[in-house]
GROMACS .gro file of N, CA and C in nm:
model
  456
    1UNK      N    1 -11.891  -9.539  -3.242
    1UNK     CA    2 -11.804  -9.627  -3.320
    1UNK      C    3 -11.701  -9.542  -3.395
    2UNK      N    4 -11.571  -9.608  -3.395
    2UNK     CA    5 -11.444  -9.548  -3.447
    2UNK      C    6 -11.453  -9.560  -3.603
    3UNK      N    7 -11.400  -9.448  -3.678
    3UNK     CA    8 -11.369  -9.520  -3.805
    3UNK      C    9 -11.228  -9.601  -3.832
    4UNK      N   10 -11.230  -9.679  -3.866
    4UNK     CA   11 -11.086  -9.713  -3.951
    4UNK      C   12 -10.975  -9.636  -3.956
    5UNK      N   13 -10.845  -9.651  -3.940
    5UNK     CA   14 -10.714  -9.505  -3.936
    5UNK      C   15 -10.665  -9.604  -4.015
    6UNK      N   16 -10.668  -9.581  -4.174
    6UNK     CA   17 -10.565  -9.643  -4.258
    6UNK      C   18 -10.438  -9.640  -4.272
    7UNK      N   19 -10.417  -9.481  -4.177
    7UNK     CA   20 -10.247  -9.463  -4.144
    7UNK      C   21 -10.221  -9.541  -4.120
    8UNK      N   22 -10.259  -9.550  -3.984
    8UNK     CA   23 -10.241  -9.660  -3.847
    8UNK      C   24 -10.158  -9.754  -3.870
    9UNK      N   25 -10.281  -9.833  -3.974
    9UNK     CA   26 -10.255  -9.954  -4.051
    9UNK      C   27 -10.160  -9.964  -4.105
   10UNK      N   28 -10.114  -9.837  -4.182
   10UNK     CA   29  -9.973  -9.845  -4.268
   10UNK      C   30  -9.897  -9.824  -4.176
   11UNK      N   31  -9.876  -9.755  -4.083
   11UNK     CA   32  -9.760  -9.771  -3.984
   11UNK      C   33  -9.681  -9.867  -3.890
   12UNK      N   34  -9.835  -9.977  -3.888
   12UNK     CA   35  -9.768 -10.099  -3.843
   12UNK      C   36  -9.735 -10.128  -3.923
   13UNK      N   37  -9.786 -10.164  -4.041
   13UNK     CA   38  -9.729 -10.248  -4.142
   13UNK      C   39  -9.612 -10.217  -4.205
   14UNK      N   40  -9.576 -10.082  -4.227
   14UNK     CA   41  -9.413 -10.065  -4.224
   14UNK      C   42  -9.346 -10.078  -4.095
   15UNK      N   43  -9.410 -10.074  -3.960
   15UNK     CA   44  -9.283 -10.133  -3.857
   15UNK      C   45  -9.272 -10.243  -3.852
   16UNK      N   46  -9.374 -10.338  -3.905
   16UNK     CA   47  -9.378 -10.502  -3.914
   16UNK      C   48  -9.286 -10.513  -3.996
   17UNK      N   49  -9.288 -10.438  -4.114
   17UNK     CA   50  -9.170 -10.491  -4.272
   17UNK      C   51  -9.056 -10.443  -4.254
   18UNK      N   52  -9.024 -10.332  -4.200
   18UNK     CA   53  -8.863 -10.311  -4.164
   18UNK      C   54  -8.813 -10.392  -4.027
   19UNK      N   55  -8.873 -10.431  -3.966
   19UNK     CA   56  -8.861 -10.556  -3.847
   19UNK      C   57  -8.823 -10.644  -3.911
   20UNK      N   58  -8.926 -10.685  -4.030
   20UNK     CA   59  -8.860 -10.822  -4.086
   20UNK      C   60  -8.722 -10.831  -4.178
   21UNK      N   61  -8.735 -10.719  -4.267
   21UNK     CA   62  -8.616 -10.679  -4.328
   21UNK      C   63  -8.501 -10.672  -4.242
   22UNK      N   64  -8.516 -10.612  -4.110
   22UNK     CA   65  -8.355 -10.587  -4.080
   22UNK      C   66  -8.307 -10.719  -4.010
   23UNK      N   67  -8.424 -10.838  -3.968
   23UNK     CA   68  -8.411 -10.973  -3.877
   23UNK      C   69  -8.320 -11.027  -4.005
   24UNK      N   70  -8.369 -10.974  -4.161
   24UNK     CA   71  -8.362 -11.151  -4.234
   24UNK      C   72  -8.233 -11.069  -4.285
   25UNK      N   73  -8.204 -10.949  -4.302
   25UNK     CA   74  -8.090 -10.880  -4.352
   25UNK      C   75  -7.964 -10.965  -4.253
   26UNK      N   76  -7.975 -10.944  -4.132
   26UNK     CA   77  -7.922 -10.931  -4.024
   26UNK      C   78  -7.882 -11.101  -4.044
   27UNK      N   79  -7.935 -11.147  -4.060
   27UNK     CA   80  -7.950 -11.312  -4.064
   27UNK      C   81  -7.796 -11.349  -4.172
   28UNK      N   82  -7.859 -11.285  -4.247
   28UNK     CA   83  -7.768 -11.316  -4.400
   28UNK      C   84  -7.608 -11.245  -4.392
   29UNK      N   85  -7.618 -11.110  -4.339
   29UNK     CA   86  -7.496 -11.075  -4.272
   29UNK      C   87  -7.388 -11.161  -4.178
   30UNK      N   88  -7.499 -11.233  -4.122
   30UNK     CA   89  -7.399 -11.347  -4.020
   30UNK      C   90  -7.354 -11.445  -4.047
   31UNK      N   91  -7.401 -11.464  -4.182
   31UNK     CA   92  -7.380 -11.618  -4.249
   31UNK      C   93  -7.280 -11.605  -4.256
   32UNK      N   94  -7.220 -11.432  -4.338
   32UNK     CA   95  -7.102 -11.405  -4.386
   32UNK      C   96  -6.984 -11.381  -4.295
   33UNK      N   97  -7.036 -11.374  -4.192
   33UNK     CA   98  -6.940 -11.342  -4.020
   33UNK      C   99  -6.799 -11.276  -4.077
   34UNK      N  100  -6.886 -11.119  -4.119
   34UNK     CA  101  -6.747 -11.021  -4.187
   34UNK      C  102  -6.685 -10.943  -4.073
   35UNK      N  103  -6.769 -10.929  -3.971
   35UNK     CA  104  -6.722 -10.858  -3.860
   35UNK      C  105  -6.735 -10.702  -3.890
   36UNK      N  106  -6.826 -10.669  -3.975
   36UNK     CA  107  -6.865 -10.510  -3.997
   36UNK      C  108  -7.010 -10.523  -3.960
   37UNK      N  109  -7.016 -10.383  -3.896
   37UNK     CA  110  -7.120 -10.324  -3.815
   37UNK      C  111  -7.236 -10.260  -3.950
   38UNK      N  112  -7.345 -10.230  -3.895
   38UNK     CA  113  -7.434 -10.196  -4.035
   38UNK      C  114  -7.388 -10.035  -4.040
   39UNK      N  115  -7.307  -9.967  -3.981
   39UNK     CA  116  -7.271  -9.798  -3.985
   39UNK      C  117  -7.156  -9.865  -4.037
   40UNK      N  118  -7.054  -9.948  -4.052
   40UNK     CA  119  -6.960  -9.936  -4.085
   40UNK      C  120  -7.003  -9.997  -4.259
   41UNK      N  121  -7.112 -10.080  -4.235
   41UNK     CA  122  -7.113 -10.119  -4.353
   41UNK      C  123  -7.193  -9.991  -4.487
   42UNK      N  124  -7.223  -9.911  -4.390
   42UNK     CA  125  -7.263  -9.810  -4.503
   42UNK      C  126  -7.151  -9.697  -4.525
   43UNK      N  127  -7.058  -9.689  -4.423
   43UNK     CA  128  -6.979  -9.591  -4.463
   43UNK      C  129  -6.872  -9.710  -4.576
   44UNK      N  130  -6.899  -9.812  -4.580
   44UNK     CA  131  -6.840  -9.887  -4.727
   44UNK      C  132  -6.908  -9.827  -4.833
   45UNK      N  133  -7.033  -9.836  -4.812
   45UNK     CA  134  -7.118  -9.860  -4.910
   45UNK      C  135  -7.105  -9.689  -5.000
   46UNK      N  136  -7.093  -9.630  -4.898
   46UNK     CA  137  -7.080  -9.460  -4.942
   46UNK      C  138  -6.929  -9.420  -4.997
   47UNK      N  139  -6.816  -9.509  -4.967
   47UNK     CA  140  -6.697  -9.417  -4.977
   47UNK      C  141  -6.697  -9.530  -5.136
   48UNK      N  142  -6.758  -9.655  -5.196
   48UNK     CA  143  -6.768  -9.659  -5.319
   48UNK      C  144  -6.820  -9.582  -5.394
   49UNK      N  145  -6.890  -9.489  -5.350
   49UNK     CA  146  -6.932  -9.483  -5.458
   49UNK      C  147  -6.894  -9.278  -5.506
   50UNK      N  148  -6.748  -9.263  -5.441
   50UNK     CA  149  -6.677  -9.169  -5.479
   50UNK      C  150  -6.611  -9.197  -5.576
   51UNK      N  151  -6.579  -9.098  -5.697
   51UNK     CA  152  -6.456  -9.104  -5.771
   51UNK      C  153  -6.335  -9.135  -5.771
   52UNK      N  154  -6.341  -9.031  -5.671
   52UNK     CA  155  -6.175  -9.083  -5.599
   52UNK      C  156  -6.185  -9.034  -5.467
   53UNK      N  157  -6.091  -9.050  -5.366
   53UNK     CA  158  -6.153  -9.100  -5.246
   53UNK      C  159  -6.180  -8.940  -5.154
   54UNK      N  160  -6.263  -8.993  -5.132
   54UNK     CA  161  -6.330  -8.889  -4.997
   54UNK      C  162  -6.247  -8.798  -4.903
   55UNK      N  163  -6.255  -8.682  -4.824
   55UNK     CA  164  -6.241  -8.633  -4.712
   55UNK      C  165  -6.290  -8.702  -4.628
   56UNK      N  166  -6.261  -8.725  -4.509
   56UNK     CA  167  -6.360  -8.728  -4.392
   56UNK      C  168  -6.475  -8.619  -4.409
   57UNK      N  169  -6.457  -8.496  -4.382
   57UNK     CA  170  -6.612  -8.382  -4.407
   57UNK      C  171  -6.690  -8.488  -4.496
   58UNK      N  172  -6.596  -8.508  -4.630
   58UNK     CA  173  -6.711  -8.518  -4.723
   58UNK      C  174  -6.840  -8.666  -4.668
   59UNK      N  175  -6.764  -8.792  -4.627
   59UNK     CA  176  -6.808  -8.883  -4.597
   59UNK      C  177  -6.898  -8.826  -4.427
   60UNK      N  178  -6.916  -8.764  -4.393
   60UNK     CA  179  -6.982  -8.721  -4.253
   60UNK      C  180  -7.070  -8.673  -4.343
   61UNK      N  181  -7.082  -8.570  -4.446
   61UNK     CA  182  -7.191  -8.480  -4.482
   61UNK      C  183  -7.232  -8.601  -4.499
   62UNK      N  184  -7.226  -8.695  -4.632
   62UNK     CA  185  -7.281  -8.805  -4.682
   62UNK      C  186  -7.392  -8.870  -4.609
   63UNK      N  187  -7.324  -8.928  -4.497
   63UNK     CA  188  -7.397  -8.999  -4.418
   63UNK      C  189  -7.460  -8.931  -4.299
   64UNK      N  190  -7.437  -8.786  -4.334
   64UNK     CA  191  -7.586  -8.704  -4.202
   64UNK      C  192  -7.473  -8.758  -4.066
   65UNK      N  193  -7.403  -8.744  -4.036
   65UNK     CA  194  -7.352  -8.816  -3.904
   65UNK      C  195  -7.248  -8.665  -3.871
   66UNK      N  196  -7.196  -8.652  -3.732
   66UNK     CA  197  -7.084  -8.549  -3.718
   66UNK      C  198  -6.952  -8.603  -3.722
   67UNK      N  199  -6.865  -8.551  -3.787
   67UNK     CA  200  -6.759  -8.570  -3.825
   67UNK      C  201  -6.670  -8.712  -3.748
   68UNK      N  202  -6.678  -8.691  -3.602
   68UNK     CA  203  -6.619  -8.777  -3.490
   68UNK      C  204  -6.643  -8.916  -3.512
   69UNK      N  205  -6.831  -8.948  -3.565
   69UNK     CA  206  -6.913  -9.043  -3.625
   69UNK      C  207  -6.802  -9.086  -3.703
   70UNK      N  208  -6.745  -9.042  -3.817
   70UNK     CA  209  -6.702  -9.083  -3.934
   70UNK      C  210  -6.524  -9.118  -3.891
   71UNK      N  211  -6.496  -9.084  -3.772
   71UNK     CA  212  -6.326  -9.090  -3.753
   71UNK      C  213  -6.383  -9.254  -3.665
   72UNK      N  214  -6.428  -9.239  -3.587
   72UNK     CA  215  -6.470  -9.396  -3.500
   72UNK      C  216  -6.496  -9.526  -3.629
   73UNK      N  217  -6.572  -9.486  -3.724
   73UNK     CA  218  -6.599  -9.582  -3.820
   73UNK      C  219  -6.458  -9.621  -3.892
   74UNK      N  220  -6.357  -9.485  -3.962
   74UNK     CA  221  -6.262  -9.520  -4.039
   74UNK      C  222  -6.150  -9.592  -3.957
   75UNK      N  223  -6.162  -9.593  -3.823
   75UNK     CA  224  -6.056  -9.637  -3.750
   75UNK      C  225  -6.064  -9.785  -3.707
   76UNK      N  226  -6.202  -9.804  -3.685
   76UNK     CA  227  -6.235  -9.950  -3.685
   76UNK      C  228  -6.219 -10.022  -3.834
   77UNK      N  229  -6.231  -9.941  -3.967
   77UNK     CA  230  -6.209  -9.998  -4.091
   77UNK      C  231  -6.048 -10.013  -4.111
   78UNK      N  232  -6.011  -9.937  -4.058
   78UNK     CA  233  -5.883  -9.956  -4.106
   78UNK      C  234  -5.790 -10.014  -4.051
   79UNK      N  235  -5.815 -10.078  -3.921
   79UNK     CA  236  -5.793 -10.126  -3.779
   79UNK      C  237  -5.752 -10.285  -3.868
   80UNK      N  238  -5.926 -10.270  -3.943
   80UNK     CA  239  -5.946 -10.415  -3.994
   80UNK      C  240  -5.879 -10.438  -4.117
   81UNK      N  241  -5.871 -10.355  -4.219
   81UNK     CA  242  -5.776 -10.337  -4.316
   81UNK      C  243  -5.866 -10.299  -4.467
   82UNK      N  244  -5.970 -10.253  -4.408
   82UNK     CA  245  -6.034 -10.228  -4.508
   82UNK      C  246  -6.028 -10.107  -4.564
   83UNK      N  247  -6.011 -10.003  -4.507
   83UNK     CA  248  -5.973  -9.878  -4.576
   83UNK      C  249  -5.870  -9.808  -4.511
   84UNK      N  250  -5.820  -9.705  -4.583
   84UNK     CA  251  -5.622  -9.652  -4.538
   84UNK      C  252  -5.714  -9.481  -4.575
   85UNK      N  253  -5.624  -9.439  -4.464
   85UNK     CA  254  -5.602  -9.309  -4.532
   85UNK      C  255  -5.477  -9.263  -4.596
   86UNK      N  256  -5.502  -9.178  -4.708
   86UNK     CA  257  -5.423  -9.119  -4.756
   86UNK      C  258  -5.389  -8.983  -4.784
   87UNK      N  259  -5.261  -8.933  -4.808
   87UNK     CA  260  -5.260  -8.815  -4.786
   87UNK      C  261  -5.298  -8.729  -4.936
   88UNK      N  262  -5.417  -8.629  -4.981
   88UNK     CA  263  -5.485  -8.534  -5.062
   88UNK      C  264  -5.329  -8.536  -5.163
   89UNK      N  265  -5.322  -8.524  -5.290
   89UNK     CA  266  -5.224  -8.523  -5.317
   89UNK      C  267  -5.183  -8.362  -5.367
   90UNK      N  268  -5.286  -8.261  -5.288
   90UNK     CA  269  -5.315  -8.136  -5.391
   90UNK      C  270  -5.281  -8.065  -5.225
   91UNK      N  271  -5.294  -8.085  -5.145
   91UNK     CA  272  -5.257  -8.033  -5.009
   91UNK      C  273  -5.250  -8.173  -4.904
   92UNK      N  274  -5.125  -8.124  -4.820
   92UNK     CA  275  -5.071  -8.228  -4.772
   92UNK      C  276  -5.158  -8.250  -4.623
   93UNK      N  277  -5.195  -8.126  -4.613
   93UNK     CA  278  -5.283  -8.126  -4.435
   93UNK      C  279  -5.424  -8.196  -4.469
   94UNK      N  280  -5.441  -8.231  -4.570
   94UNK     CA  281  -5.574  -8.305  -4.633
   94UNK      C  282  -5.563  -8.453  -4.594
   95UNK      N  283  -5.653  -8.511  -4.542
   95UNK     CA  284  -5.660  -8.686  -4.534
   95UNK      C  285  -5.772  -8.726  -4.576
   96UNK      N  286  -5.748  -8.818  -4.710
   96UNK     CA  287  -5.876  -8.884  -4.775
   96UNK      C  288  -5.864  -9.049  -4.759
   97UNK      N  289  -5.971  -9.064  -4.740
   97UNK     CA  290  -6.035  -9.238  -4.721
   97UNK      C  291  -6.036  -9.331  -4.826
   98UNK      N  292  -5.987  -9.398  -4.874
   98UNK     CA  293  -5.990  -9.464  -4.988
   98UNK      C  294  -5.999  -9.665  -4.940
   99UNK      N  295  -6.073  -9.712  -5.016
   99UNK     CA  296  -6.092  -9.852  -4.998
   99UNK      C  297  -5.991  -9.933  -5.046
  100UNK      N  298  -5.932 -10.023  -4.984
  100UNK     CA  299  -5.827 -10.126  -5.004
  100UNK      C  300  -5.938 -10.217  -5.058
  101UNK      N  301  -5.827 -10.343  -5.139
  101UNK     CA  302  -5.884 -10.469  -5.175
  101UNK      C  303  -5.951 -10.512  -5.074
  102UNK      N  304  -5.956 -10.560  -4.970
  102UNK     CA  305  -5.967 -10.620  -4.847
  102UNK      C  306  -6.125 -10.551  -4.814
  103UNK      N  307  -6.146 -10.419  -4.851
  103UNK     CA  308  -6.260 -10.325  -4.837
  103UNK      C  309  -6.326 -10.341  -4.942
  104UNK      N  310  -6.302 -10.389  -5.083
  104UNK     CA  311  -6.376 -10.419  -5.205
  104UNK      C  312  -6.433 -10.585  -5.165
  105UNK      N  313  -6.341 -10.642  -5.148
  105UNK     CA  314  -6.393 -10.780  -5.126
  105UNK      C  315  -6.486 -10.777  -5.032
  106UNK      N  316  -6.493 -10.704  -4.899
  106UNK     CA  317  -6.603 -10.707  -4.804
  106UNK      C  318  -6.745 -10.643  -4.877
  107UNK      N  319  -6.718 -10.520  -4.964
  107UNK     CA  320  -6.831 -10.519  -4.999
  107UNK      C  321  -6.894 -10.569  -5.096
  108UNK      N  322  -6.810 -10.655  -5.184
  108UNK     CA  323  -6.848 -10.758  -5.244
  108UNK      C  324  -6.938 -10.897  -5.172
  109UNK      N  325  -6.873 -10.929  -5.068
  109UNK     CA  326  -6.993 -10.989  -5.005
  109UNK      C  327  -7.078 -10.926  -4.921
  110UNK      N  328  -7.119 -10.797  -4.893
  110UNK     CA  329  -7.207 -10.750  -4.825
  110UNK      C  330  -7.318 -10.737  -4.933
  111UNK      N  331  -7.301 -10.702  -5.058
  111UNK     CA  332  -7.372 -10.705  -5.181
  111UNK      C  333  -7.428 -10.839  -5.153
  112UNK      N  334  -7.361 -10.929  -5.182
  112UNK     CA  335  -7.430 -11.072  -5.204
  112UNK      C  336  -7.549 -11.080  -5.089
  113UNK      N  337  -7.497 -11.079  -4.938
  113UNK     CA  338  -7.560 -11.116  -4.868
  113UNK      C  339  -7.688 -11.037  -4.890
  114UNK      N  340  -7.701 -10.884  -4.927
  114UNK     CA  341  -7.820 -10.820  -4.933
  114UNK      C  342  -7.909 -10.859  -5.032
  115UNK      N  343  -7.807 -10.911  -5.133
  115UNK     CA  344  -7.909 -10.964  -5.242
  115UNK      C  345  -7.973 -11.094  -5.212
  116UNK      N  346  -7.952 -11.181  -5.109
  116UNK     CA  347  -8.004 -11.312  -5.083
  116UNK      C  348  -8.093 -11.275  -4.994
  117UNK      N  349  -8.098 -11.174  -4.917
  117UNK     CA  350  -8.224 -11.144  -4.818
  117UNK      C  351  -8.309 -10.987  -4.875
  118UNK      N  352  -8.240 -10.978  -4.965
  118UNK     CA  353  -8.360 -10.895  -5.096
  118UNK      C  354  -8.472 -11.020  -5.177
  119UNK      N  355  -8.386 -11.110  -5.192
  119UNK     CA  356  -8.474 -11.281  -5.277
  119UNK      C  357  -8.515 -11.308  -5.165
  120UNK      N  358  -8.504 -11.352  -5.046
  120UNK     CA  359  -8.580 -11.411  -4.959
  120UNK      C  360  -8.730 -11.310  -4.896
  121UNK      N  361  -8.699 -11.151  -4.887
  121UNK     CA  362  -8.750 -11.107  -4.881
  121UNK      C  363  -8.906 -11.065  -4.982
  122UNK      N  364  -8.854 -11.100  -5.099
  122UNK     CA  365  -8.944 -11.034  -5.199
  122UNK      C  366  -9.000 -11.161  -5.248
  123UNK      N  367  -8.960 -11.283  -5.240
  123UNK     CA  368  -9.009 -11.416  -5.305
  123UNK      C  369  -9.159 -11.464  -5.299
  124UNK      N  370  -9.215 -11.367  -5.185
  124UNK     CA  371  -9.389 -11.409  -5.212
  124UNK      C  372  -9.422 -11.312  -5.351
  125UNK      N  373  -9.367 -11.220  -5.396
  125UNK     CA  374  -9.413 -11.159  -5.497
  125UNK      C  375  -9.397 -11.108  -5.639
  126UNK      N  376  -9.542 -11.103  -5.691
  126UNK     CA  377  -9.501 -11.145  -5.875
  126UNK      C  378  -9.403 -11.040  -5.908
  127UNK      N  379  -9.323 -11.088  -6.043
  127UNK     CA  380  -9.262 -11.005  -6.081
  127UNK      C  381  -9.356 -10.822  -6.097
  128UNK      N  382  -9.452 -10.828  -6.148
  128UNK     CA  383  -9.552 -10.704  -6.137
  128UNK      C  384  -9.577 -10.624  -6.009
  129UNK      N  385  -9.582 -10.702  -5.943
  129UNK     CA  386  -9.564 -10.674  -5.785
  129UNK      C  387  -9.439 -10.545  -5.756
  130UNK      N  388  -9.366 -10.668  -5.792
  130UNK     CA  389  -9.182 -10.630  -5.735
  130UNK      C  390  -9.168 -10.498  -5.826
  131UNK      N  391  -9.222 -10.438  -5.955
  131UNK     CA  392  -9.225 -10.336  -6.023
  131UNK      C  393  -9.257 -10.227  -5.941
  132UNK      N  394  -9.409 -10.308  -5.909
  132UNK     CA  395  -9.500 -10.173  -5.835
  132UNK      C  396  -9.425 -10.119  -5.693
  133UNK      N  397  -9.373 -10.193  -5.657
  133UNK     CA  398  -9.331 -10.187  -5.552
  133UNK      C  399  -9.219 -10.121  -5.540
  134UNK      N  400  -9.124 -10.151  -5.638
  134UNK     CA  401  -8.965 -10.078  -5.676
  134UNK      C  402  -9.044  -9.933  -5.698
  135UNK      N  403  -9.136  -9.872  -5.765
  135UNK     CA  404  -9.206  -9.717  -5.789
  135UNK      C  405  -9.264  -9.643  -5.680
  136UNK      N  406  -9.275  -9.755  -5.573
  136UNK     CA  407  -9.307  -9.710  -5.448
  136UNK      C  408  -9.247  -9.661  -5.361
  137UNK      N  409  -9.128  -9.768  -5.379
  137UNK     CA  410  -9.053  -9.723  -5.252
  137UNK      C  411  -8.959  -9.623  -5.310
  138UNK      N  412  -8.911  -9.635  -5.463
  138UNK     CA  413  -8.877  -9.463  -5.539
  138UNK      C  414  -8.914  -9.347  -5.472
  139UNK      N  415  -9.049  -9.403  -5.502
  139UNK     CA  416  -9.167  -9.241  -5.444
  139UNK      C  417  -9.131  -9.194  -5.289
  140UNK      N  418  -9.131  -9.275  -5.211
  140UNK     CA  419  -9.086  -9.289  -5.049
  140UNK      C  420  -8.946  -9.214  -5.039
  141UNK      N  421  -8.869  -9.298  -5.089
  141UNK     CA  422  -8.706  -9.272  -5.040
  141UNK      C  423  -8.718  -9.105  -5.115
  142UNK      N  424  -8.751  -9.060  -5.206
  142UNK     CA  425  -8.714  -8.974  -5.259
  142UNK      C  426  -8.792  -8.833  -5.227
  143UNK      N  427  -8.918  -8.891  -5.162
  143UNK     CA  428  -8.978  -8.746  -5.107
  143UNK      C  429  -8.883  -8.776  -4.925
  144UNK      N  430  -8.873  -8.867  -4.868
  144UNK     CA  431  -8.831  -8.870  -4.751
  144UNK      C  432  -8.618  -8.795  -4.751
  145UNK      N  433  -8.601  -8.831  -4.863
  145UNK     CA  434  -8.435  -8.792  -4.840
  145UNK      C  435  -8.443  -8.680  -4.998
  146UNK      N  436  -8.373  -8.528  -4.932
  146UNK     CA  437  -8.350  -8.470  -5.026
  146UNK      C  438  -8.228  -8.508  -5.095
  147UNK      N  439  -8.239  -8.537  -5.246
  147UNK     CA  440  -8.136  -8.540  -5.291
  147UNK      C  441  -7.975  -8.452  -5.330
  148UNK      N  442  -7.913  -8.569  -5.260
  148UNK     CA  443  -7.755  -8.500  -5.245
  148UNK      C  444  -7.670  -8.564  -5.367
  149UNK      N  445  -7.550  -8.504  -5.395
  149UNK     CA  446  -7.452  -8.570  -5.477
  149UNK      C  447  -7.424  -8.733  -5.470
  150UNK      N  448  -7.344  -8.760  -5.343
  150UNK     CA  449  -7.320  -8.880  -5.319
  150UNK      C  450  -7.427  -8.989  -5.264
  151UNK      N  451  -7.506  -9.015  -5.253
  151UNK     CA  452  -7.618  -9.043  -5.201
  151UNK      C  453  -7.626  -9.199  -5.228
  152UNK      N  454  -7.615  -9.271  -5.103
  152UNK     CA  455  -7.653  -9.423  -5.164
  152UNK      C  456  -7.698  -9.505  -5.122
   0.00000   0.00000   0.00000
């Protein structure tokens, strides 16, 4: 007789919960029919949360991706009108990424939508729960990703 593999157990059960997370994420994204991809929607999510606007390098380091990654994304954003490049104002051979209105408003509703399938997601559980749980997945994300500057 086998013993029990409590890993195991946890391993389905996190491929069961990020299954469900990305179905009901995915769900709520479409409601919004923004026409951004979930890579495009994080290279939103990352070039907010610069000071002032990014390199390309810098947004590739960011997101772990190679540089080319990050020219395919800004070209489809900007295609759409969500972000412009502009020229470094400190050297001219410099091109930085900066978000248009059009790129604030999208991630203004990409926010929403995550937050309605963050509530749909978390609604079986008590507020105490949702604590323990926010310290958990702290503990997770933060031994799993070394922390970088821009990080989001």
């Amino acid at each position: 007789m086998t013993s029990p593999d409590p890993d195991g157990l946890l391993a389905e059960q996190l491929l069961r919960l990020t299954r469900r997370v990305h179905r009901i994420q995915k769900r709520h994204l479409q409601q919004h029919d923004l026409g951004i991809t979930p890579a495009q929607s994080r290279l939103l999510r990352t070039l907010a949360h610069y000071g002032e606007p990014p390199r390309m390098a810098d947004l590739a380091e960011s997101l772990e991706v190679v540089p080319r990654a990050v020219t395919t994304l800004v070209d489809a954003l900007e295609t759409s009108g969500r972000v412009r490049r502009v020229p470094d104002p400190t050297n001219r051979r410099v091109i930085r990424i900066e978000l248009t209105d059009d790129g604030r408003r999208a991630l203004d509703e990409l926010r929403g939508a995550r937050r309605a399938a963050a509530r749909e997601i978390l609604a079986p559980l008590t507020e105490e729960q949702r604590t323990a749980l926010g310290g958990l997945l702290d503990t997770l994300v933060g031994a799993a990703v070394p922390e970088q500057g821009h990080r989001c």
